[in-house]
Tab-separated table of C-alpha atoms and ligand atoms in Angstrom:
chain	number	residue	atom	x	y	z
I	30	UNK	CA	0.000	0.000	0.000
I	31	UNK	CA	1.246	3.309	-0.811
I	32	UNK	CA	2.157	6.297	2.418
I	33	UNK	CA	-0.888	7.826	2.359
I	34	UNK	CA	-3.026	4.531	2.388
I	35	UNK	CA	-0.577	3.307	5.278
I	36	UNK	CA	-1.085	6.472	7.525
I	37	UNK	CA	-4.422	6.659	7.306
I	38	UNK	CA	-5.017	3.474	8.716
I	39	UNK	CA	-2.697	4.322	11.441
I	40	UNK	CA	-4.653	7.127	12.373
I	41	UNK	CA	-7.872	5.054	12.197
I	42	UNK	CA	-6.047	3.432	14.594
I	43	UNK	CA	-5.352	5.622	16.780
I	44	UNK	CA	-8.506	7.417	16.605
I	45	UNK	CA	-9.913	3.954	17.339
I	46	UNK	CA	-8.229	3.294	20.697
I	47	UNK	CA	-8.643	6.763	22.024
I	48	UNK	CA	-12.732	6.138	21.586
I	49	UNK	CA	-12.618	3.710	23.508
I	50	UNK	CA	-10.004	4.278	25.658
I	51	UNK	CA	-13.173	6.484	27.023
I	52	UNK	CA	-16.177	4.391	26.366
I	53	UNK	CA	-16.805	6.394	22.528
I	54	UNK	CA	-17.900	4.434	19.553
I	55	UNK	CA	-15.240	5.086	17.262
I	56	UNK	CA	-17.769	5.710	14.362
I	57	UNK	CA	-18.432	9.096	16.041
I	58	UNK	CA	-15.316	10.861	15.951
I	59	UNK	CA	-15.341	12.162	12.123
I	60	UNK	CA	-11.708	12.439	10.151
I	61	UNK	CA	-10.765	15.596	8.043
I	62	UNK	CA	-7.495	14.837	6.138
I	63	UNK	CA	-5.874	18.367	6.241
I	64	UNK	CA	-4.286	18.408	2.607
I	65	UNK	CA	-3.357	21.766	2.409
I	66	UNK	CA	0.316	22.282	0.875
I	67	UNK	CA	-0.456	19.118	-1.251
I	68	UNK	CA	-1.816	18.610	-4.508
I	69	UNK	CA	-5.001	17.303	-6.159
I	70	UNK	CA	-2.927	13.791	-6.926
I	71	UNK	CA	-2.815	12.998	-2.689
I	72	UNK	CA	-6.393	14.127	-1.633
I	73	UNK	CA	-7.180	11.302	-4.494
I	74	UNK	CA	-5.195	9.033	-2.799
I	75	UNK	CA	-6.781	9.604	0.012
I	76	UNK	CA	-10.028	9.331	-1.340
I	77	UNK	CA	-9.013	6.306	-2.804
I	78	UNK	CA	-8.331	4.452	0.138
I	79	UNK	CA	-12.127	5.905	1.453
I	80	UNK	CA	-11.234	8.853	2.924
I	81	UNK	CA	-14.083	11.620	1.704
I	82	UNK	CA	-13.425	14.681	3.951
I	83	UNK	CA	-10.506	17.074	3.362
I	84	UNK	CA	-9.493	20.600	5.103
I	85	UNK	CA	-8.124	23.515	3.598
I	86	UNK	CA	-6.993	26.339	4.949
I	87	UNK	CA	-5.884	28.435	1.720
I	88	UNK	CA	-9.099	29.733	-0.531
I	89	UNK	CA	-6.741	30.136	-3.760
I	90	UNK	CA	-5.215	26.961	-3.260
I	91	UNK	CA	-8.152	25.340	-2.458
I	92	UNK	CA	-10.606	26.120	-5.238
I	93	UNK	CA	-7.796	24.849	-7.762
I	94	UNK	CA	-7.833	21.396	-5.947
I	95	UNK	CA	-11.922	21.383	-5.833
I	96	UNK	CA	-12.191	22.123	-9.059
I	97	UNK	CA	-9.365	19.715	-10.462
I	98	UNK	CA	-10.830	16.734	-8.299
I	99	UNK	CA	-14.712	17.380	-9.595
I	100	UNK	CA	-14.860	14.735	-11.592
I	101	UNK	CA	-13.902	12.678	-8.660
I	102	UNK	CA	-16.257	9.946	-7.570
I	103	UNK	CA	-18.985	11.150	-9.700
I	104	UNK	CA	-20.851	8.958	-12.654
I	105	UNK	CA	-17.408	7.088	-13.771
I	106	UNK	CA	-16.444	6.103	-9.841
I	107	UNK	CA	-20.344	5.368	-8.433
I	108	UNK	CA	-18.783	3.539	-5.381
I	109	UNK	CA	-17.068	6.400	-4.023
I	110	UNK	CA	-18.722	9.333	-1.858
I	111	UNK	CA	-18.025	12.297	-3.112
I	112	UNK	CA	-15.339	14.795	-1.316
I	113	UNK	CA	-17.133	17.145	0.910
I	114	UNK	CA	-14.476	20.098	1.627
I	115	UNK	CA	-14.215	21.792	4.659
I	116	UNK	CA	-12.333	25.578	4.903
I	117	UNK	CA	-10.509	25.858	8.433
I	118	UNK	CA	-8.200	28.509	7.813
I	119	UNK	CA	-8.869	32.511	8.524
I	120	UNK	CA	-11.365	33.857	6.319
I	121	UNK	CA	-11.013	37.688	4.860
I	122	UNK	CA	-13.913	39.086	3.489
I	123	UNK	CA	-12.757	39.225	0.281
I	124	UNK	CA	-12.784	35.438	-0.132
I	125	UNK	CA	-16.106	34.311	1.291
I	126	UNK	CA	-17.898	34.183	-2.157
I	127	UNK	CA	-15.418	31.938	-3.068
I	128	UNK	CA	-15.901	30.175	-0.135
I	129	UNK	CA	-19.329	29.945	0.029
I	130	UNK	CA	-19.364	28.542	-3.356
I	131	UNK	CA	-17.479	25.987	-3.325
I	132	UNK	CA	-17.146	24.258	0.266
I	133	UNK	CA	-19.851	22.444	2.462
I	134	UNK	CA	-17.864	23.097	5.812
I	135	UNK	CA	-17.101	26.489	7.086
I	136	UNK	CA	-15.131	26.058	10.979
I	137	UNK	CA	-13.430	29.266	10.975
I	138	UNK	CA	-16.520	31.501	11.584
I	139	UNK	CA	-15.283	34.395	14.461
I	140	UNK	CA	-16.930	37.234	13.654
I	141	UNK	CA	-20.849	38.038	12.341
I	142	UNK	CA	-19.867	40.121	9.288
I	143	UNK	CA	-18.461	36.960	7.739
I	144	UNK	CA	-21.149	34.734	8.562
I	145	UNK	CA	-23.646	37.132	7.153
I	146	UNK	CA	-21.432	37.708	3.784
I	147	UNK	CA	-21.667	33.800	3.496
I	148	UNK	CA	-24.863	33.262	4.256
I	149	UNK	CA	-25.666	35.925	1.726
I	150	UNK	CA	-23.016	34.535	-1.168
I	151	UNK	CA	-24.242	30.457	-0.612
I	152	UNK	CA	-25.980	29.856	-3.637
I	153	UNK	CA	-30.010	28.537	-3.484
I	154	UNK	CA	-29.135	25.316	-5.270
I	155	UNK	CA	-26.451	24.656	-2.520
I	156	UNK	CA	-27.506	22.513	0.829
I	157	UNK	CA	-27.327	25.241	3.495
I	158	UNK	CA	-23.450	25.888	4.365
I	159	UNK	CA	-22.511	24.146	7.805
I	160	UNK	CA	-20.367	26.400	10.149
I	161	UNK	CA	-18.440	25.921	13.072
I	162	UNK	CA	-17.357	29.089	15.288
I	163	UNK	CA	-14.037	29.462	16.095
I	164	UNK	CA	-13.084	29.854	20.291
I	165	UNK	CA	-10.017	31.329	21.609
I	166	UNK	CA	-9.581	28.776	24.009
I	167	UNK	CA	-6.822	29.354	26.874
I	168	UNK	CA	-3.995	31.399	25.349
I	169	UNK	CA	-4.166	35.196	23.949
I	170	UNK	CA	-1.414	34.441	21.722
I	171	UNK	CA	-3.245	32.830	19.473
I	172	UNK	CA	-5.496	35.147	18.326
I	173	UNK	CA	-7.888	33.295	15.942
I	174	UNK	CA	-11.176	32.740	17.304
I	175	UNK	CA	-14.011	34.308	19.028
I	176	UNK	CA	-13.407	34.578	23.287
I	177	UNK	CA	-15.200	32.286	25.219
I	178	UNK	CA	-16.993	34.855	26.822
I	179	UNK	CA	-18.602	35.921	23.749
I	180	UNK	CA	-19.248	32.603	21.943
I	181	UNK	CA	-22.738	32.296	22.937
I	182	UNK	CA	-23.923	35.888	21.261
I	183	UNK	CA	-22.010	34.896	18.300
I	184	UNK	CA	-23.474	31.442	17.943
I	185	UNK	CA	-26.898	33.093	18.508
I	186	UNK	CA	-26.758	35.643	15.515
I	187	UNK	CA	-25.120	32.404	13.794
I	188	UNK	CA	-28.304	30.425	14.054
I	189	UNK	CA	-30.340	32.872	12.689
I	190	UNK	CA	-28.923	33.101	8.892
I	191	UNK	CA	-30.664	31.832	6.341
I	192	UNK	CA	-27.924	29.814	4.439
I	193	UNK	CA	-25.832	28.706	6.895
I	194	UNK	CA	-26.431	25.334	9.631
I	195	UNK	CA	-24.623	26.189	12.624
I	196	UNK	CA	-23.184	22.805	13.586
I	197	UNK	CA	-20.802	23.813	16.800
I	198	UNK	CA	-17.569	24.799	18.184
I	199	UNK	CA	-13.846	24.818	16.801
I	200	UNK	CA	-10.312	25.321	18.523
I	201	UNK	CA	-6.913	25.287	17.675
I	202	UNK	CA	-5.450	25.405	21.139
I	203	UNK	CA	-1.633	26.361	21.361
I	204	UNK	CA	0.576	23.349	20.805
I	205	UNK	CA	1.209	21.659	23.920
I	206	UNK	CA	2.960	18.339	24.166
I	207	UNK	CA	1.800	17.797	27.720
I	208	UNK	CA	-1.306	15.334	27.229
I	209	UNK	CA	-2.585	16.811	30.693
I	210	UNK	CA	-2.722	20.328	29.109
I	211	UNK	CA	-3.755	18.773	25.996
I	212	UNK	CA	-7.017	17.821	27.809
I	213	UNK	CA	-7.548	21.039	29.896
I	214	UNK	CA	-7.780	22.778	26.541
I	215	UNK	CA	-10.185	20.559	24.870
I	216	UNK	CA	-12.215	20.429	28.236
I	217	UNK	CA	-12.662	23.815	28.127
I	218	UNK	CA	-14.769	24.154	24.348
I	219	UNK	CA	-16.565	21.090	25.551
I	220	UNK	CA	-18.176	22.571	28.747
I	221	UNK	CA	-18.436	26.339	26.720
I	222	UNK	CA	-20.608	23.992	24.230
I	223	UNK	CA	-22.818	22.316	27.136
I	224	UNK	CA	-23.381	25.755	28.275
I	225	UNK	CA	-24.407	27.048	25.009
I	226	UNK	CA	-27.006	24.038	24.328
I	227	UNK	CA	-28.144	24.692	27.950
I	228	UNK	CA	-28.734	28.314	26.654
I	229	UNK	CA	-31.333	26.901	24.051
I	230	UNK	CA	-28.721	26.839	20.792
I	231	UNK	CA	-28.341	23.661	18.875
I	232	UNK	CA	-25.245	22.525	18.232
I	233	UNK	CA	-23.428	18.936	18.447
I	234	UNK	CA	-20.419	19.179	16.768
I	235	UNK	CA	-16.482	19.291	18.605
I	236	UNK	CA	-14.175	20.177	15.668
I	237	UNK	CA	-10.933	20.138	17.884
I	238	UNK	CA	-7.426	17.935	17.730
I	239	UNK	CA	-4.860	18.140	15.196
I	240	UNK	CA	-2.082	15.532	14.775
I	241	UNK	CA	-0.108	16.384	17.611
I	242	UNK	CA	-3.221	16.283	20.237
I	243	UNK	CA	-6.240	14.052	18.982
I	244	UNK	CA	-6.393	11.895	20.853
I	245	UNK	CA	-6.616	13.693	23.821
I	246	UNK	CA	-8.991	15.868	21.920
I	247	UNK	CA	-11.378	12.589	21.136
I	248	UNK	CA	-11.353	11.973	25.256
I	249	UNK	CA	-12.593	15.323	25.608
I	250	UNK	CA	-16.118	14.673	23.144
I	251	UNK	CA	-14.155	15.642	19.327
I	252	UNK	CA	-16.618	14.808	17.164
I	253	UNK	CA	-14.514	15.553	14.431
I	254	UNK	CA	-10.729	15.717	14.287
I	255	UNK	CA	-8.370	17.458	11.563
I	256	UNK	CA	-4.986	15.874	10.887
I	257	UNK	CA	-2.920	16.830	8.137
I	258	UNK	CA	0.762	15.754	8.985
I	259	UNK	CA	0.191	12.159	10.552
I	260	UNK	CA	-1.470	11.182	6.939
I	261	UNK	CA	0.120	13.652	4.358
I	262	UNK	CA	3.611	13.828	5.718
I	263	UNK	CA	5.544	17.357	6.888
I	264	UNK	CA	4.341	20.133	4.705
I	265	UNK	CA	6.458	22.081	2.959
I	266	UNK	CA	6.863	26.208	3.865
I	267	UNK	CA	4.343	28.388	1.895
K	322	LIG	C1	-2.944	22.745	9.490
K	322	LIG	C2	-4.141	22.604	10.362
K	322	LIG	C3	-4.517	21.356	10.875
K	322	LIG	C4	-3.713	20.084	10.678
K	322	LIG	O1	-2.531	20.155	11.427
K	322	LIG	P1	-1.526	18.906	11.553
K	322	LIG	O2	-0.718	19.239	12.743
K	322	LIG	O3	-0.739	18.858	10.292
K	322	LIG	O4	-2.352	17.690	11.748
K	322	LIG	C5	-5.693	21.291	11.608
K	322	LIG	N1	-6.445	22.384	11.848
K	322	LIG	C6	-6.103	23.609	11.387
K	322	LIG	C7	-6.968	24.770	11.679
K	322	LIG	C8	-4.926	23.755	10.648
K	322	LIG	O5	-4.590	24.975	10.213
């Protein structure tokens, strides 16, 4: 089997034993294959080995890879789902038509201004685009992402757009290679998600865990993880 084939079943793995290391079916923590900095050719090696969800954080970059790969698993490859593409990088507001148009998964969402100019940009014929808000969890240095304190305002406005699904909560922590810490972060967007359901907004999904922390991320409730150098290899500088 080629690299790609071989390290995604090691993270299936791994994803595998930290579900139930905790008592969660596996088939509840979701996989994005991060495949920015690599071409069209390896998110069709990963599709080919059944992996349908990929993350990208660069719109350019992105689009040329969407639009290369759809053909993919359309009336020539029937037994293959199609990609769904999810955009997890910072948004400017010059780039959410082009977002809006061609991904299914928004999880960078951190201000209302860009939800609205999505919302208003997602075309009719296009299932309503699912968003995840962003949360500054635990460190001001990283400043992507809404506070904590204010995730709950956000996520109501959120709700209310026409052409978006608000689906839940996303974090990219500051690396930490303590597991402990690991948790404490992860910990933290669960409970700020209890409290927003408790607050009478809808939301189930945990997009949280990258390859250096998912598993500890999956302990805390991920519902979906996003790994890009435990499958792809080391990217290369932009
Ligand atoms: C790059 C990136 C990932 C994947 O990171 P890896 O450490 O390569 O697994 C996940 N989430 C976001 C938001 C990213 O920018």
């Amino acid at each position: 089997m080629d690299t790609i084939g071989v390290n995604l079943q090691a993270v299936k793995q791994r994803i595998a034993h930290a579900a139930k290391l905790c008592g969660r079916d596996p088939a509840d923590v979701g996989l994005i294959a991060v495949s920015k900095a690599f071409g069209a050719d390896a998110v069709a090696a990963a599709h080919a080995h059944g992996q349908y969800a990929f993350g990208e954080n660069y719109v350019q970059e992105a689009v040329e890879k969407i639009t290369a790969l759809a053909g993919v698993a359309s009336p020539e490859a029937p037994l293959l789902r199609p990609l769904e593409w999810h955009f997890i990088g910072p948004i400017q507001s010059n780039k959410t038509r082009l977002i809006a148009e061609h991904f299914d998964w928004v999880h960078s969402i951190d201000r209302l201004k860009i939800a609205e100019r999505l919302s208003a940009a997602r075309l009719a014929g296009l299932a309503p685009l699912q968003v995840c808000i962003q949360v500054n969890i635990g460190d001001e240095r990283t400043k992507s992402g809404v506070a904590a304190g204010e995730a709950l305002a956000l996520a109501r406005a959120v709700a209310e757009l026409p052409r978006l699904k608000l689906r839940g909560l996303m974090t990219v922590p500051s690396a930490s290679a303590d597991y402990a810490q690991q948790r404490r972060y992860f910990a933290q967007l669960r409970q700020l998600k209890n409290e927003i359901v408790s607050a009478g907004v809808a939301l189930g999904t945990l997009s949280m865990g990258m390859s250096g922390d998912f598993e500890a991320a999956i302990v805390e409730g991920a519902t979906l993880v996003r790994v890009g150098t435990a499958i792809f290899g080391e990217r290369k500088k932009y």
